[in-house]
């Protein structure tokens, strides 16, 4: 009789251990706003901007040199990250002030998927994917274009935001330079915008605010430290027996450039560089919170950005000799590489080799399939249709190379870049969304192309700066790449069909 009891006791001790080992990791995404691929120092002591905490994350995990956002602007990249499908299947532009949600009621999101799999889900900071603010318009005010404080019932619930896309918790300011200027807690206003926006206090590094209602106490300098503090508090509430997903979307280094005084002069790239150093400090606070609460060893952390640096990068190049896009051409909004090639770091202790590097072409749309695999969720063929599973790359397993058949980049309607291997084809006469400054072109020995140029073709391995157009030299490659692009634009999924 004693033997069965001993076996049962042994099994009862093993079951919790096995359950603990089988528990999926926590997932944390730290999402910078308008940060170039060369705005991270990666341990380079000569870098004009030193980012020791992001560097520490890179040393612990894998750094991708060829990681991309879906778009060269904000809202589309965020939509693609959360859904695993490219934004251009639905829209191209950003959500304006008081804009509607870009989501449909039945959209797949990684937050909704992870919540189904038992995760607690929290979103903090910049949302910029829309809400249904019409729900709190006062009677007789609905549909009016005027945005005035007295037009809304600020005490009401407004749907369509993070809570309706699978998040249990939200705290943030919506969008730093769009009204309403106030704090939002879940789906209600924590501070009430009672007055029109006034001329802001002098800003450290420039920028402006769109007109609209503002809370009396609103201060743009508070945003970055406050959303980080709220994230840290939420992480501290989590329990080791339930996984959680945290999406912290920084407002930095997006305009307005508002580093707090303690960070002024910390970089050699002006207030923009100082703002990145403050962002790096916030990354450090999140990492410390995970460590203090015993959660770091079972947490996958991603640091990346929604697009490249803003176009004042030209001035920074002249004044501080710092080019946010590194060896690449282009800035925010561009379909040149600098518009969408961004910092891309993934850390997962015990799973990803510390200090590893990858030159695999990867995209933020790939997070969806990766997280689904980690969480044990079987995606159907209508979910995350452009998302590849990154786990074979992250864990250094064998996989057919390259991982992605092709990668499509887009900002403006009808203007696309498609990447295959070392080659990128751009179906228009320029990859720049705005005029490239003469001084910048001369600095890097670049040239622009006539408006009647039918397209651009570059070999990025030999020409990362995209300085030599090979369009007329490889007609067969142009035909093949354009044909594939048209198939994708016609509705074909980018990721392989699932069994």
C-alpha atoms as one frame of an Amber mdcrd trajectory, in Angstrom:
protein
   0.000   0.000   0.000   2.917   2.349   0.676   4.336   2.115  -2.844   1.278
   3.597  -4.649   1.150   6.367  -2.045   4.832   7.143  -2.655   4.287   7.209
  -6.436   1.269   9.451  -6.097   3.195  11.809  -3.824   6.052  11.940  -6.289
   3.673  12.639  -9.161   1.868  15.334  -7.198   5.198  17.065  -6.654   6.156
  16.776 -10.303   2.907  18.098 -11.766   3.308  21.688 -10.482   6.936  21.669
 -11.618   5.935  20.514 -15.102   3.137  23.085 -15.225   5.584  25.808 -14.250
   8.029  24.711 -16.925   5.279  24.567 -19.532   3.959  28.032 -18.679   4.385
  30.332 -21.676   6.561  33.418 -21.256   5.400  36.895 -20.468   5.677  39.182
 -23.496   6.683  42.847 -23.362   6.815  45.130 -26.407   8.611  48.460 -25.953
   7.653  50.560 -28.960   9.552  53.765 -29.705   7.993  56.496 -31.826   9.978
  57.874 -34.816  13.364  56.317 -34.006  16.011  55.582 -36.612  17.971  52.371
 -36.857  21.178  54.230 -35.903  19.681  56.015 -32.873  20.716  53.060 -30.689
  24.391  52.912 -29.686  24.733  49.078 -29.530  27.764  49.486 -27.296  29.607
  51.864 -29.640  31.423  54.346 -27.370  31.685  56.822 -30.276  27.914  56.973
 -30.839  26.476  60.477 -30.432  23.569  59.001 -28.454  24.378  56.438 -25.756
  21.622  53.923 -24.942  23.032  51.630 -22.219  19.734  49.958 -21.303  18.731
  49.148 -24.869  22.312  47.975 -25.401  21.948  45.700 -22.360  18.798  44.242
 -23.867  20.689  43.606 -27.116  23.503  41.852 -25.242  20.920  39.561 -23.642
  19.160  38.641 -26.865  19.171  38.890 -30.657  19.639  42.050 -32.704  18.182
  42.136 -36.207  19.999  44.374 -38.675  17.188  44.039 -41.244  14.036  44.536
 -39.152  11.118  46.576 -40.494   7.886  48.282 -39.562   5.023  47.877 -42.033
   4.840  51.600 -42.856   6.901  54.770 -42.745   4.281  56.385 -40.473   2.599
  55.729 -37.166  -0.971  54.379 -37.267  -0.413  51.861 -40.084   2.637  50.312
 -38.412   0.778  49.925 -35.110  -2.175  48.287 -36.823   0.103  45.835 -38.642
   2.003  44.956 -35.464  -1.194  44.218 -33.523  -2.986  42.294 -36.292  -0.289
  40.454 -38.247  -1.610  41.858 -41.507  -0.192  44.732 -43.514  -1.992  48.041
 -43.153  -2.138  48.621 -46.917  -4.809  45.953 -47.225  -7.143  48.429 -45.523
  -5.718  51.972 -45.323  -2.556  54.077 -45.629  -2.841  57.212 -43.489  -2.922
  58.069 -39.805  -5.912  58.533 -37.519  -6.569  62.246 -37.037  -7.708  64.070
 -33.931 -10.894  62.448 -32.563 -10.618  59.888 -35.383 -12.553  56.628 -35.536
 -11.068  53.218 -34.804  -9.254  51.516 -37.682 -10.384  48.115 -36.406 -13.369
  46.054 -37.466 -15.312  44.217 -34.750 -14.035  40.782 -35.748 -10.381  41.707
 -36.330  -7.736  39.360 -34.982  -5.305  41.110 -32.624  -2.397  39.674 -30.678
  -3.924  41.053 -27.456  -7.238  39.298 -28.090  -5.445  36.077 -29.018  -3.182
  36.122 -25.956  -6.141  36.902 -23.699  -7.893  33.773 -25.020  -4.763  31.831
 -24.098  -4.916  32.963 -20.485  -2.721  36.080 -20.598  -3.444  39.302 -18.783
  -3.027  42.132 -21.280  -2.013  45.739 -20.685  -1.519  48.668 -23.066   0.185
  51.907 -22.050   1.079  55.147 -23.793   0.392  56.133 -27.373  -2.600  54.401
 -28.975  -3.249  56.392 -32.180  -5.557  53.753 -33.632  -8.814  55.569 -32.969
 -11.773  55.539 -30.583 -15.493  56.138 -30.979 -15.535  59.652 -29.579 -18.922
  60.227 -31.189 -20.325  58.134 -28.339 -19.706  61.017 -25.922 -20.878  63.876
 -28.162 -23.632  65.866 -26.510 -27.123  65.843 -28.063 -27.234  68.172 -31.040
 -23.415  68.090 -31.422 -23.069  64.724 -33.198 -21.365  64.841 -36.580 -20.127
  68.415 -36.280 -16.577  69.038 -37.445 -15.951  71.547 -34.681 -13.799  70.146
 -31.863 -14.683  72.110 -28.725 -14.505  71.137 -25.059 -18.194  71.938 -24.508
 -19.256  69.560 -27.302 -18.545  66.403 -25.291 -19.703  64.649 -22.153 -16.234
  63.956 -20.760 -17.601  61.693 -18.017 -18.913  59.074 -20.442 -17.381  55.841
 -21.700 -16.041  55.881 -25.257 -15.575  52.497 -26.967 -13.362  51.337 -29.832
 -10.015  51.683 -28.057  -7.589  49.205 -26.484 -10.166  47.515 -24.258 -12.215
  46.582 -27.312  -9.139  45.130 -29.045  -8.262  42.605 -26.347  -6.505  44.615
 -23.652  -7.595  44.312 -20.006  -5.952  47.594 -19.075  -5.081  50.879 -20.768
  -3.481  54.045 -19.498  -2.136  56.788 -21.704  -2.592  60.103 -23.426  -3.832
  58.848 -26.781  -1.421  60.813 -28.992   0.921  63.496 -27.643   0.331  66.152
 -30.334  -3.374  65.468 -31.067  -6.344  66.446 -28.902  -7.851  65.709 -26.516
  -4.876  66.552 -24.316  -5.565  64.602 -21.137  -5.063  61.253 -19.440  -7.210
  58.290 -20.460  -7.743  55.453 -17.991  -9.181  52.352 -19.693 -12.130  53.813
 -21.649 -12.776  56.992 -19.674 -11.049  60.323 -19.149  -9.060  60.605 -15.940
  -8.481  64.331 -16.461 -11.093  66.486 -18.140 -10.197  68.769 -21.078 -11.990
  71.963 -20.132 -10.208  74.545 -22.254  -8.794  75.045 -25.733  -5.130  74.210
 -26.146  -2.978  77.189 -25.362   0.461  78.063 -26.620   2.626  75.414 -25.058
   5.386  76.201 -22.646   8.703  76.578 -24.438   9.638  73.157 -25.738  13.146
  71.853 -25.375  13.514  70.649 -28.953  10.632  71.976 -31.022   7.321  70.648
 -32.210   3.717  71.761 -32.005   0.242  70.695 -30.965  -2.907  70.432 -33.066
  -5.718  72.688 -31.791  -8.327  71.092 -29.558  -9.515  70.582 -25.967  -6.903
  70.359 -23.221  -6.977  69.493 -19.519  -5.859  72.271 -17.192  -3.072  70.135
 -15.720  -1.796  68.664 -18.999   1.962  68.866 -19.482   3.764  67.095 -22.349
   6.885  66.619 -20.203   4.905  64.333 -17.880   3.938  61.815 -20.537   7.034
  59.642 -20.921   7.777  59.156 -17.199   4.096  58.739 -16.319   3.262  56.026
 -18.852   6.424  54.192 -17.809   5.488  54.441 -14.128   2.005  53.084 -14.850
   3.540  50.208 -16.823   5.919  49.387 -13.965   3.028  49.448 -11.480   1.024
  47.063 -13.649   3.963  44.687 -14.065   4.431  44.714 -10.289   0.820  43.544
  -9.855   1.336  40.449 -12.018   1.583  36.946 -10.552   4.125  34.329 -11.500
   1.383  31.748 -12.194  -0.319  33.744 -14.989   1.450  35.073 -18.097   0.983
  38.670 -19.160   1.404  40.779 -22.290   2.528  44.395 -21.944   2.515  46.831
 -24.867   4.227  50.081 -23.889   4.112  52.577 -26.743   6.420  55.489 -25.955
   5.644  59.010 -27.189   9.354  59.457 -27.822  11.339  60.599 -29.666   8.298
  61.833 -31.654   7.719  65.572 -31.908   7.288  67.577 -29.736  10.799  66.905
 -28.452  10.352  67.188 -24.671  13.140  65.548 -22.676  12.943  66.400 -18.998
  15.634  68.706 -17.610  17.645  65.958 -15.950  18.390  64.590 -19.445  19.335
  67.884 -21.107  22.833  67.770 -22.536  23.238  64.025 -21.968  23.715  63.291
 -25.675  25.824  64.780 -28.436  22.835  65.093 -30.760  20.823  67.927 -29.224
  17.475  67.640 -27.488  16.439  64.839 -29.848  19.355  62.752 -28.610  18.513
  63.697 -25.021  14.932  62.507 -25.575  16.252  59.140 -26.767  18.459  58.920
 -23.685  15.376  59.535 -21.533  13.558  56.827 -23.506  16.462  54.487 -22.837
  16.168  55.242 -19.123  12.487  54.259 -19.286  13.466  50.961 -20.942  15.792
  50.440 -17.982  12.951  51.045 -15.511  10.815  48.367 -17.151  13.705  45.893
 -17.175  14.390  46.623 -13.496  10.714  46.077 -12.626  10.785  42.666 -14.284
  13.957  41.756 -12.403  12.705  43.036  -9.020   9.521  41.011  -9.321  11.293
  37.804 -10.349   9.768  37.874 -13.830  12.756  38.606 -16.073  13.861  35.026
 -16.699  10.511  34.055 -18.216   9.824  37.226 -20.190  10.306  37.831 -23.901
  11.095  41.520 -24.467  11.018  43.303 -27.818  12.358  46.766 -28.460  11.537
  48.332 -31.825   9.965  51.453 -33.390   6.992  52.362 -35.575   9.102  54.011
 -38.320  12.301  55.937 -38.938  13.272  59.344 -37.573  11.404  62.562 -38.422
  12.646  64.745 -41.288  14.602  67.131 -39.061  17.160  64.352 -39.232  18.631
  66.409 -42.083  19.385  69.272 -39.662  20.850  66.884 -37.082  23.219  65.556
 -39.712  24.489  69.074 -40.408  24.622  70.276 -36.818  25.672  67.191 -34.865
  27.019  64.810 -37.523  24.418  62.252 -36.476  22.384  60.493 -39.156  19.530
  58.544 -37.564  19.261  56.126 -40.491  22.918  55.073 -40.334  24.119  53.695
 -43.662  20.636  53.869 -45.181  18.769  56.454 -47.229  15.530  57.999 -46.077
  13.573  59.071 -43.011  10.032  58.817 -41.670   7.346  58.555 -44.400   9.847
  57.269 -46.985   9.851  53.880 -48.644  13.600  54.174 -48.884  15.108  51.949
 -46.178  15.439  54.684 -43.552  11.667  55.118 -43.443  10.918  51.629 -42.154
  14.170  49.865 -41.206  14.146  50.308 -37.429  15.831  49.094 -34.239  14.696
  45.494 -33.735  15.851  43.617 -30.622  14.351  40.472 -29.073  15.435  39.049
 -25.710  14.253  35.792 -24.113  16.592  34.295 -21.498  17.371  30.627 -22.014
  15.721  30.562 -25.443  17.568  33.200 -27.474  21.348  33.107 -27.445  22.732
  36.151 -25.658  24.481  38.635 -27.918  23.335  36.946 -31.118  22.795  38.816
 -34.379  20.691  38.090 -37.439  20.619  39.600 -40.924  17.338  37.841 -41.731
  14.683  40.178 -43.183  11.910  40.345 -40.571   8.839  42.494 -40.048   6.723
  43.548 -37.107   3.778  41.751 -38.705   5.675  38.570 -37.783   5.022  39.036
 -34.065   1.503  37.633 -34.411   2.481  34.180 -35.720   5.435  34.069 -33.337
   3.311  34.824 -30.273   0.600  32.425 -31.410   3.142  29.599 -31.574   4.550
  30.503 -28.168   1.080  30.664 -26.590  -0.176  27.465 -28.234  -2.806  29.166
 -30.380  -3.519  27.711 -33.816  -4.009  30.529 -36.320  -6.561  29.941 -39.033
  -6.027  31.096 -42.603  -7.999  34.296 -42.078  -5.877  35.459 -39.151  -2.518
  37.263 -39.327  -2.272  36.508 -43.046   1.064  38.280 -43.539   2.782  36.948
 -40.420   5.716  34.509 -40.356   6.763  32.601 -37.239  10.139  33.969 -36.113
  10.870  31.231 -33.567  13.228  29.221 -35.821  15.320  32.358 -36.315  15.184
  33.410 -32.670  16.128  29.977 -31.332  18.756  29.269 -34.031  16.910  26.276
 -35.459  17.172  25.112 -39.063  14.643  26.711 -41.415  14.348  27.341 -45.167
  16.194  30.583 -45.936  15.227  33.274 -46.496  12.366  33.058 -44.001  10.120
  35.474 -45.919   9.347  35.043 -49.612   9.128  38.821 -49.873   8.445  41.888
 -47.728   6.258  44.781 -48.853   6.725  48.347 -47.590   4.284  51.180 -48.116
   3.396  54.634 -46.792   1.393  56.476 -49.467  -1.327  55.000 -51.657  -0.049
  53.344 -54.871   3.620  53.684 -53.882   5.254  50.440 -52.793   8.598  48.789
 -52.232   8.966  45.006 -52.400  12.013  43.285 -50.999  13.330  39.888 -52.103
  16.723  38.775 -50.873  19.244  41.554 -51.474  16.987  43.314 -53.967  14.343
  45.965 -53.472  12.035  47.235 -56.223  10.217  50.561 -55.794   7.322  51.073
 -58.201   7.677  54.863 -58.440  10.303  57.480 -59.318  11.406  58.160 -55.732
  11.373  56.457 -52.372  11.216  59.849 -50.626   7.903  61.279 -49.452   9.268
  64.832 -49.295  12.017  66.794 -50.966  15.463  65.564 -49.976  17.681  68.461
 -48.919  20.470  69.399 -51.312  23.065  69.329 -48.523  21.999  65.821 -47.537
  22.212  64.551 -51.135  25.673  66.062 -51.508  26.835  64.708 -48.149  26.087
  61.130 -49.187  26.708  61.601 -52.909  23.114  60.782 -53.796  20.935  61.916
 -56.661  17.225  62.200 -57.308  15.464  60.807 -60.366  13.197  62.460 -62.964
   9.463  62.189 -62.280   8.985  60.054 -65.378  11.379  57.384 -64.039   9.289
  54.175 -64.236  10.746  52.599 -61.111  13.809  51.974 -58.959  15.812  48.809
 -58.321  18.619  48.537 -55.788  20.908  45.796 -54.545  20.974  46.549 -50.823
  23.906  44.273 -50.087  26.148  46.229 -52.448  24.335  49.563 -52.202  22.612
  50.046 -48.815  22.426  53.796 -49.427  20.258  53.178 -52.529  22.408  55.409
 -54.696  22.528  53.439 -57.968  19.289  52.648 -59.783  19.613  49.307 -61.615
  16.078  49.309 -63.017  17.113  49.198 -66.683  19.800  46.576 -66.080  17.534
  43.786 -64.788  14.216  43.833 -66.684  13.455  40.197 -65.866  13.816  40.897
 -62.125  11.528  43.931 -62.381   8.856  41.869 -64.133   9.015  39.058 -61.558
   9.034  41.318 -58.502   6.253  43.530 -59.794   4.164  40.482 -60.628   4.510
  39.214 -57.053   3.706  42.669 -55.692   0.514  42.811 -57.764  -0.521  39.398
 -56.460  -0.145  40.599 -52.889  -2.012  43.824 -53.625  -4.725  41.738 -55.254
  -5.344  39.925 -51.982  -2.862  37.048 -51.859  -1.487  36.489 -48.368   2.212
  37.176 -47.781   2.699  34.327 -45.298   2.284  30.674 -46.340  -1.166  29.114
 -45.924  -1.522  27.159 -42.673  -2.549  23.517 -42.405
